[in-house]
Structure formats: structure tokens, C-alpha cells
Amino acid sequence: MPRIFVFILSAVSFLVTTSAADDISARAHKLHFSSIVLDTHDDTTQRFFSKDYDLGKRNAEGSVDIPRMREGGLNAIFFSIWIDGRIMGAAAVQKALDQIDAVRENVRTHPNDMVLARTAAEVRSAHKQGKIAALMGVEGGHMIGNDIRMVRIFADLGVRYMTLSHFYNDEWADSSTDKPAHNGLTDFGKEVVREMNRQGMLVDISHVSDKTFYDALEVSRAPLIASHSSCRALCNHPRDMSDDMIKALAAKGGVIQINYEKSFLDQAYKDASDKETGGVVQSLGQLTKDCNNDEACIGRKMAEAEKKLTAEGKLPHVSWERIIDHIDHAVKLVGADHVGLGSDFDGANMPEGMEDCSKLPKITDALLRKGYSESDIRKILGENTLRIMEQAERVSREMQAQ
Ligand SMILES: [Zn+2]
């Protein structure tokens, strides 16, 4: 073959293999696209209620849809069931059910690409069929409406984890971003954790106060998950976990899933953001009022404000490589068995270079470059989460047999 053709062919194949996620190595590409890549926290559910959004098409806004999941090799995803933490009681239950139905309907209407998964085995089976496994996590204990029966009903509908609180305390658990009201978990809160164990639902300690975390760690018979939190040693945010907490979580088999939100990753950004907006809780509270609870409006306005402040130089640039710093910190602290990915896509401000899920192969490439083994990278990408799901399923079987 003439040399010029060889050159053109290799240039074309280079473009084909690298367009999906900038220029990653062939080894990273192969590893990433043969792994189960499981993200434990995505707020894409809110978009299902917008007429402008289509899960099956590439959307100009947001971070997650089927075409970009395929491009980024994201083949297992926890869709978050989230409502404002100040909505309580029957209204909270109703809104949670609306969202669970929206996830299930979006999965049902994309049967060639997606399948609802409730167990680790079902995630693996979806992967074998070339489908994306859709899972659900309820983000905030306020959504059970202070009624333990809702834990069982949510579990039956396919919810596989519940975050014990959101930004505000609920009736039975203190939040990391509210004034303590219950000294951690109340007795009822401890009952909720036991019922979650019995249902095989992972207990998620992202968002909770440090005391709630230690209470949940003591009560839970299954390992805990931090579905979307980063490391406080690198960025001192109450939403992140201290080294002591990460060690305690890992000692009981749990996994910290690194969050990509800029103010949880980067201290300079967090400090500047606190100064400009009063921080994430305050700015979300204000936007909720301004937008009259319209989630699409809140997300849009938050992104606009962030973009404007960054352009004006009031907020520093944060590179996606800070995600790698947090993964590496946690791995050095407790080992690769206890770290995973919990992006917070569609619910947070993403760092530059990780704007959407099509960019995920860059994480695999960066970890290979750092000298991580392929087996450790597979664990971080998804196997650790599958392991603790299996453990939670085992605990559930034991408790139900008693
Ligand atoms: Zn969250």
C-alpha cells in the first residue's frame, strides 16, 4: 500500500479511537470499554420532566444521555431520586414516587439501550447484553415521609440505596450542612438503617453530619456507601469526608465514590465560591425561591451564574485532573478496594475537561499513567460498588431468614 494511504488510514483510525474522549491510549481505551463503569450518583432524573430533554438523543445541555453514555463507556448508572429537603411528609413521598416512575418509564421506553437493574448480578447481565444498567438511589431520608413502610415500598420499586439526609436535617438524621438537631441518628433513624439492611438497600452517608455517619456505621450490618463525596484533606468542605471517616468507612468494607463538583474538589474554588455566593446551600436556597421550585430553571440559572463568575475571574478554573487527585488520595489512604466514582453529573458544577459522561475514559487513562494496575482500575470504575451491593444482598438474605 502506498505510504500516503497508510498515513491517511492510521490518521483516520487515530481520529476514530480518540474522538470520544480526547487522546487516550489504546490500552486505556481497551480497559475502559471492557469494564463495568458504574456511576453512583447522577441527577439526570430532574431532566426527565423537561419537554426539551430526550434520554435517547444527544442533548446540547446537561451531562448524561444514551449517546454520551455509549461514547464514554458509562454502562451502569444510579439515577438520583431527589427533591428539596424542606419538603416533608406526604408531599415528599408523592414527589419521590413521581421521580421513580419517571426513571422506570424512561428505561422502559429505551429497551434496546437500557434495562432496570436491582442487583449486582443484574448489572453484570445487562453488561453482557450490551445494555446500560439503570439503578435508582433516593437522595434524602425526608422522602420516606417519616414512615418506615416506605423503605420497603421504595425497595420493591427498585431503589437500591438511600442517602440518609440531603442539605437539611430530616426528621431522624442530621445533615452536614445544617445545625445539628438529633445528635446524629435518632432511634427511629437507626430503625430505618436496619430496615434498609433487611431490604438489601445500601446505606448512603453522603450529605450526612459526621455524627450521623458514625452512628450509621455502628448500626449498619452491611458496608456503607458514600455515593458522591470527595476528600476533606484536599478540600475542606462539610460534604467531603475526613481521612478518619474514610478509614472508618473502609475498615467496615465501604466505598467512597468521588464527587466531581468543583467546590468539593478544589479549596481555592470553594473559598471563592463561598465569598461570591455564600456557598452551595445558600445559593441553591435562593435559586429555589427565584425559580419557584422549577428544577430546570434552578439548574440553568446555577450554570449561568457559575459561568459568569468564572468569566469575570471571580471563580478560579478547576481542571478535571483534581478528580484524579481525590481518587489517588483515597487510594493511598485505604487502598483501591474502597474507592469509586460518584460524579454528581446534572446536579453540580463540573470541572473543565469533565463536562459530561463522554469524557470518562480520561479517568482510566490518567490512572494507568499513574501506574495503577488494570485490576485496581476496574475496581474503581465499578467492581467495588458491585462488591458492596453483593454484600448488602447477602445481609438482606440473612436478615430475612431470621
Ligand atoms: Zn447530593
Coordinates of C-alpha atoms and ligand atoms in Angstrom, one line a residue:
M1 CA 0.0 0.0 0.0
P2 CA 1.4 3.4 -0.9
R3 CA 2.8 5.2 2.2
I4 CA 0.4 8.1 1.8
F5 CA -2.6 5.7 2.2
V6 CA -1.1 4.1 5.2
F7 CA -0.6 7.5 6.7
I8 CA -4.2 8.6 5.9
L9 CA -5.6 5.3 7.3
S10 CA -3.7 5.5 10.5
A11 CA -4.7 9.1 10.9
V12 CA -8.4 8.2 10.4
S13 CA -8.2 5.3 12.9
F14 CA -6.4 7.7 15.3
L15 CA -9.3 10.1 15.0
V16 CA -11.9 7.4 15.3
T17 CA -10.4 6.0 18.5
T18 CA -9.7 9.3 20.1
S19 CA -12.7 11.5 19.2
A20 CA -14.8 10.0 22.1
A21 CA -12.5 11.2 24.9
D22 CA -9.6 13.3 23.6
D23 CA -6.4 11.4 23.2
I24 CA -6.3 8.4 25.5
S25 CA -4.0 5.5 25.0
A26 CA -5.2 2.3 23.2
R27 CA -4.6 0.4 26.4
A28 CA -6.8 2.8 28.3
H29 CA -9.5 2.5 25.6
K30 CA -9.5 -1.3 25.7
L31 CA -9.5 -1.4 29.5
H32 CA -12.2 1.2 29.9
F33 CA -14.6 -0.2 27.3
S34 CA -14.3 -3.7 28.6
S35 CA -15.0 -2.7 32.2
I36 CA -18.3 -2.2 34.0
V37 CA -18.2 1.6 34.6
L38 CA -20.7 2.4 37.3
D39 CA -21.5 5.9 38.4
T40 CA -23.3 6.0 41.8
H41 CA -24.9 9.5 41.5
D42 CA -26.5 11.3 38.6
D43 CA -29.2 14.0 38.9
T44 CA -30.4 13.4 35.3
T45 CA -33.8 12.4 36.6
Q46 CA -34.7 16.1 37.0
R47 CA -34.3 16.4 33.3
F48 CA -36.9 13.7 32.5
F49 CA -39.6 16.2 33.5
S50 CA -38.4 18.7 30.8
K51 CA -40.0 18.6 27.4
D52 CA -36.7 19.7 25.9
Y53 CA -34.8 16.6 27.1
D54 CA -34.7 13.2 25.4
L55 CA -32.6 10.5 27.1
G56 CA -32.2 8.7 23.7
K57 CA -30.8 11.7 21.9
R58 CA -27.6 13.7 22.3
N59 CA -28.7 16.9 24.2
A60 CA -26.9 20.2 23.9
E61 CA -27.3 20.8 27.6
G62 CA -26.6 18.5 30.6
S63 CA -24.1 15.8 31.1
V64 CA -25.9 12.5 30.6
D65 CA -27.9 10.8 27.8
I66 CA -27.7 7.5 26.0
P67 CA -25.4 8.6 23.1
R68 CA -22.9 10.2 25.5
M69 CA -23.1 7.2 27.9
R70 CA -22.2 5.0 25.0
E71 CA -19.4 7.3 24.0
G72 CA -18.0 7.4 27.5
G73 CA -18.4 3.7 28.2
L74 CA -20.8 4.5 31.1
N75 CA -22.8 1.3 31.3
A76 CA -24.3 1.4 34.8
I77 CA -25.8 4.4 36.4
F78 CA -27.7 5.3 39.6
F79 CA -30.4 7.9 38.7
S80 CA -31.0 10.0 41.8
I81 CA -34.4 10.5 43.2
W82 CA -34.1 13.9 44.7
I83 CA -36.5 16.6 46.0
D84 CA -35.7 19.7 48.1
G85 CA -35.0 18.6 51.7
R86 CA -37.5 21.1 53.1
I87 CA -40.4 19.2 51.5
M88 CA -41.6 16.7 54.1
G89 CA -44.4 14.2 54.8
A90 CA -46.9 13.0 52.2
A91 CA -45.8 15.6 49.6
A92 CA -42.3 14.3 49.8
V93 CA -43.5 10.7 49.3
Q94 CA -45.6 11.7 46.3
K95 CA -42.8 13.6 44.6
A96 CA -40.4 10.7 45.2
L97 CA -42.9 8.3 43.6
D98 CA -43.2 10.7 40.6
Q99 CA -39.5 10.5 40.0
I100 CA -39.2 6.8 40.5
D101 CA -41.9 6.4 37.9
A102 CA -40.1 8.8 35.5
V103 CA -36.9 6.7 35.8
R104 CA -38.8 3.5 35.2
E105 CA -40.7 4.9 32.2
N106 CA -37.5 6.3 30.6
V107 CA -35.9 2.9 31.0
R108 CA -39.0 1.1 29.7
T109 CA -39.2 3.3 26.6
H110 CA -35.5 2.7 25.6
P111 CA -35.4 -1.1 25.8
N112 CA -32.6 -1.5 23.2
D113 CA -30.2 0.5 25.3
M114 CA -31.3 0.3 28.9
V115 CA -32.6 -2.2 31.5
L116 CA -33.6 -1.6 35.1
A117 CA -31.2 -3.4 37.5
R118 CA -31.8 -4.2 41.2
T119 CA -28.8 -6.5 42.0
A120 CA -25.1 -6.8 41.1
A121 CA -26.0 -9.9 39.1
E122 CA -28.5 -7.9 37.0
V123 CA -25.9 -5.2 36.4
R124 CA -23.5 -7.8 35.1
S125 CA -26.2 -9.4 33.0
A126 CA -27.0 -6.0 31.4
H127 CA -23.3 -5.5 30.6
K128 CA -23.2 -9.0 28.9
Q129 CA -26.2 -8.0 26.7
G130 CA -24.5 -4.7 25.8
K131 CA -27.2 -2.7 27.7
I132 CA -26.8 0.2 30.2
A133 CA -28.0 -0.9 33.7
A134 CA -30.2 1.7 35.3
L135 CA -30.4 1.8 39.1
M136 CA -32.1 4.2 41.5
G137 CA -30.9 5.9 44.7
V138 CA -33.2 8.0 46.9
E139 CA -31.2 11.1 47.9
G140 CA -32.6 12.1 51.2
G141 CA -34.5 10.3 54.1
H142 CA -37.2 13.0 54.1
M143 CA -38.7 11.2 51.1
I144 CA -40.0 8.3 53.3
G145 CA -42.3 10.8 54.9
N146 CA -41.2 9.6 58.4
D147 CA -42.9 6.2 57.6
I148 CA -40.7 3.1 57.7
R149 CA -43.0 1.2 55.4
M150 CA -41.8 3.5 52.5
V151 CA -38.4 1.9 52.8
R152 CA -39.9 -1.4 51.8
I153 CA -42.1 0.1 49.1
F154 CA -39.1 2.0 47.6
A155 CA -37.0 -1.2 47.7
D156 CA -39.8 -3.1 45.9
L157 CA -39.9 -0.4 43.2
G158 CA -36.2 -0.9 42.6
V159 CA -34.4 1.7 44.8
R160 CA -31.0 0.3 45.7
Y161 CA -29.6 3.0 48.0
M162 CA -30.9 5.8 50.2
T163 CA -29.0 8.8 51.3
L164 CA -29.9 9.4 55.0
S165 CA -30.3 13.2 54.6
H166 CA -29.8 15.9 52.0
F167 CA -28.7 19.5 52.6
Y168 CA -31.2 19.9 55.6
N169 CA -31.8 17.6 58.6
D170 CA -34.7 15.4 58.1
E171 CA -37.0 14.1 60.9
W172 CA -34.4 11.5 62.0
A173 CA -30.9 12.3 60.7
D174 CA -28.6 15.3 60.9
S175 CA -27.2 16.8 57.7
S176 CA -23.6 18.0 57.3
T177 CA -24.9 21.4 56.1
D178 CA -27.5 22.1 58.8
K179 CA -27.4 22.9 62.5
P180 CA -27.4 19.6 64.5
A181 CA -30.9 18.7 65.8
H182 CA -30.8 15.0 66.6
N183 CA -27.2 14.4 67.7
G184 CA -26.7 12.1 64.6
L185 CA -29.3 9.4 64.0
T186 CA -32.5 9.2 66.2
D187 CA -33.7 5.8 67.5
F188 CA -36.1 5.8 64.5
G189 CA -33.2 6.7 62.2
K190 CA -31.4 3.6 63.5
E191 CA -34.6 1.5 62.8
V192 CA -34.5 2.9 59.2
V193 CA -30.9 1.8 58.7
R194 CA -31.8 -1.7 60.0
E195 CA -34.8 -1.9 57.6
M196 CA -32.6 -0.8 54.7
N197 CA -30.2 -3.6 55.6
R198 CA -33.2 -6.0 55.6
Q199 CA -34.2 -4.8 52.2
G200 CA -30.7 -5.0 50.7
M201 CA -30.7 -1.2 50.1
L202 CA -27.3 0.4 50.5
V203 CA -27.0 2.9 53.3
D204 CA -25.6 6.1 51.8
I205 CA -23.8 8.6 54.1
S206 CA -23.1 11.4 51.6
H207 CA -24.6 14.6 52.9
V208 CA -25.0 13.4 56.5
S209 CA -23.2 15.0 59.5
D210 CA -20.1 13.4 60.9
K211 CA -22.1 12.1 63.9
T212 CA -24.8 10.6 61.7
F213 CA -22.0 8.9 59.7
Y214 CA -20.5 7.3 62.8
D215 CA -24.0 6.3 64.1
A216 CA -24.9 4.6 60.8
L217 CA -21.5 2.9 60.7
E218 CA -22.2 1.4 64.1
V219 CA -25.8 0.3 63.3
S220 CA -25.5 -1.0 59.7
R221 CA -24.8 -4.7 59.2
A222 CA -23.8 -4.1 55.6
P223 CA -20.9 -1.8 54.4
L224 CA -21.8 1.8 53.8
I225 CA -21.5 3.8 50.6
A226 CA -20.7 7.5 50.2
S227 CA -22.4 7.8 46.9
H228 CA -21.0 11.2 46.0
S229 CA -18.4 12.7 48.4
S230 CA -14.7 13.7 48.0
C231 CA -11.8 14.1 50.4
R232 CA -11.8 16.8 53.1
A233 CA -8.0 16.6 53.3
L234 CA -7.8 18.1 49.8
C235 CA -10.8 20.4 50.1
N236 CA -12.3 21.3 53.5
H237 CA -16.0 21.1 52.7
P238 CA -18.5 19.5 55.1
R239 CA -19.9 17.5 52.1
D240 CA -16.5 15.7 51.9
M241 CA -15.1 13.0 54.2
S242 CA -12.2 13.4 56.6
D243 CA -9.4 10.9 56.5
D244 CA -10.6 9.4 59.7
M245 CA -14.1 8.9 58.3
I246 CA -12.7 7.4 55.1
K247 CA -10.6 5.0 57.1
A248 CA -13.6 4.0 59.3
L249 CA -15.8 3.5 56.2
A250 CA -13.2 1.3 54.6
A251 CA -12.5 -0.7 57.8
K252 CA -16.1 -1.9 57.5
G253 CA -15.8 -2.7 53.8
G254 CA -17.4 0.6 52.5
V255 CA -16.7 2.6 49.4
I256 CA -16.2 6.4 48.9
Q257 CA -17.4 7.5 45.5
I258 CA -15.5 10.6 44.4
N259 CA -17.8 13.6 43.5
Y260 CA -16.7 15.9 40.6
E261 CA -18.3 19.1 42.0
K262 CA -15.7 21.9 41.8
S263 CA -16.4 23.2 45.3
F264 CA -15.9 19.7 46.7
L265 CA -12.6 19.2 44.7
D266 CA -10.7 22.4 45.0
Q267 CA -10.1 24.6 48.0
A268 CA -9.4 27.8 46.1
Y269 CA -12.6 27.4 44.2
K270 CA -14.6 26.6 47.4
D271 CA -13.3 29.6 49.2
A272 CA -14.0 31.9 46.2
S273 CA -17.5 30.4 45.7
D274 CA -18.3 30.9 49.4
K275 CA -17.3 34.5 49.1
E276 CA -19.2 35.2 45.9
T277 CA -22.4 33.1 46.5
G278 CA -22.4 32.2 50.2
G279 CA -21.8 28.5 49.2
V280 CA -23.8 25.8 47.6
V281 CA -26.6 25.5 50.2
Q282 CA -27.3 29.2 50.3
S283 CA -27.2 29.7 46.5
L284 CA -29.5 26.7 46.0
G285 CA -31.9 28.1 48.5
Q286 CA -32.0 31.5 46.8
L287 CA -32.4 29.9 43.3
T288 CA -35.2 27.6 44.5
K289 CA -37.1 30.8 45.6
D290 CA -36.3 32.7 42.4
C291 CA -37.3 29.8 40.2
N292 CA -40.4 28.9 42.3
N293 CA -39.1 25.3 42.7
D294 CA -38.7 24.7 39.0
E295 CA -35.8 22.3 38.8
A296 CA -34.9 23.0 35.2
C297 CA -34.8 26.7 35.9
I298 CA -32.6 26.2 39.0
G299 CA -30.1 24.1 37.1
R300 CA -30.0 26.6 34.2
K301 CA -29.6 29.7 36.5
M302 CA -26.9 28.0 38.6
A303 CA -24.9 27.1 35.5
E304 CA -25.3 30.7 34.1
A305 CA -24.2 32.3 37.4
E306 CA -21.2 30.0 37.6
K307 CA -20.1 30.7 34.0
K308 CA -20.4 34.4 34.5
L309 CA -18.4 34.4 37.7
T310 CA -15.7 32.3 36.1
A311 CA -15.5 34.6 33.0
E312 CA -15.2 37.6 35.3
G313 CA -12.3 35.9 37.1
K314 CA -14.1 35.7 40.4
L315 CA -14.0 31.9 40.4
P316 CA -10.8 30.0 39.6
H317 CA -10.6 27.4 36.8
V318 CA -10.6 23.8 38.1
S319 CA -9.3 21.0 35.9
W320 CA -10.8 17.5 35.7
E321 CA -7.4 16.3 37.0
R322 CA -8.5 17.3 40.5
I323 CA -10.8 14.2 40.4
I324 CA -7.7 12.0 39.9
D325 CA -6.0 13.8 42.9
H326 CA -9.0 12.8 45.1
I327 CA -9.1 9.2 43.8
D328 CA -5.4 8.9 44.5
H329 CA -5.6 10.4 48.0
A330 CA -8.3 8.0 49.0
V331 CA -6.5 5.0 47.4
K332 CA -3.2 5.9 49.2
L333 CA -5.2 6.2 52.4
V334 CA -7.3 3.0 52.3
G335 CA -6.5 1.1 49.1
A336 CA -8.2 0.6 45.7
D337 CA -10.9 -1.6 47.2
H338 CA -12.7 1.3 48.8
V339 CA -12.9 4.0 46.1
G340 CA -15.3 4.6 43.2
L341 CA -17.0 7.2 41.0
G342 CA -20.0 9.3 42.0
S343 CA -19.9 12.1 39.5
D344 CA -23.0 14.2 40.6
F345 CA -23.5 14.9 36.8
D346 CA -26.5 17.1 36.2
G347 CA -26.6 18.2 39.8
A348 CA -23.3 20.0 40.3
N349 CA -20.7 22.2 38.6
M350 CA -18.3 20.0 36.6
P351 CA -14.6 20.8 36.3
E352 CA -13.1 21.7 33.0
G353 CA -12.5 18.6 30.8
M354 CA -15.2 16.5 32.6
E355 CA -18.2 18.4 31.3
D356 CA -20.2 15.2 30.5
C357 CA -20.0 11.5 30.8
S358 CA -18.4 11.1 27.3
K359 CA -15.2 12.2 29.0
L360 CA -15.0 9.3 31.5
P361 CA -12.3 7.3 29.6
K362 CA -9.8 10.1 30.5
I363 CA -10.1 8.9 34.2
T364 CA -9.0 5.4 33.1
D365 CA -6.2 6.8 31.0
A366 CA -4.9 9.0 33.9
L367 CA -5.0 6.2 36.4
L368 CA -3.0 3.9 34.0
R369 CA -0.5 6.8 33.6
K370 CA -0.1 7.0 37.3
G371 CA 0.9 3.3 37.3
Y372 CA -2.4 1.8 38.7
S373 CA -2.9 -1.8 37.8
E374 CA -5.7 -2.8 35.4
S375 CA -7.4 -4.8 38.2
D376 CA -7.4 -1.8 40.6
I377 CA -8.8 0.5 37.9
R378 CA -11.6 -2.0 37.2
K379 CA -12.5 -1.9 40.9
I380 CA -12.6 1.9 41.0
L381 CA -14.6 2.1 37.8
G382 CA -17.4 -0.2 39.1
E383 CA -16.4 -3.5 40.7
N384 CA -16.1 -2.1 44.2
T385 CA -19.7 -0.9 44.0
L386 CA -20.9 -4.3 42.7
R387 CA -19.0 -6.0 45.6
I388 CA -20.8 -4.0 48.3
M389 CA -24.1 -4.5 46.5
E390 CA -23.5 -8.2 46.7
Q391 CA -22.6 -7.9 50.4
A392 CA -25.8 -5.9 51.1
E393 CA -27.8 -8.5 49.2
R394 CA -26.2 -11.2 51.4
V395 CA -27.0 -9.3 54.6
S396 CA -30.6 -8.9 53.4
R397 CA -31.0 -12.7 52.8
E398 CA -29.6 -13.4 56.3
M399 CA -31.9 -10.9 58.0
Q400 CA -35.0 -12.0 56.0
A401 CA -34.3 -15.7 57.0
Q402 CA -34.3 -14.8 60.7
Ligands
ZN1 ZN -26.1 15.5 46.6

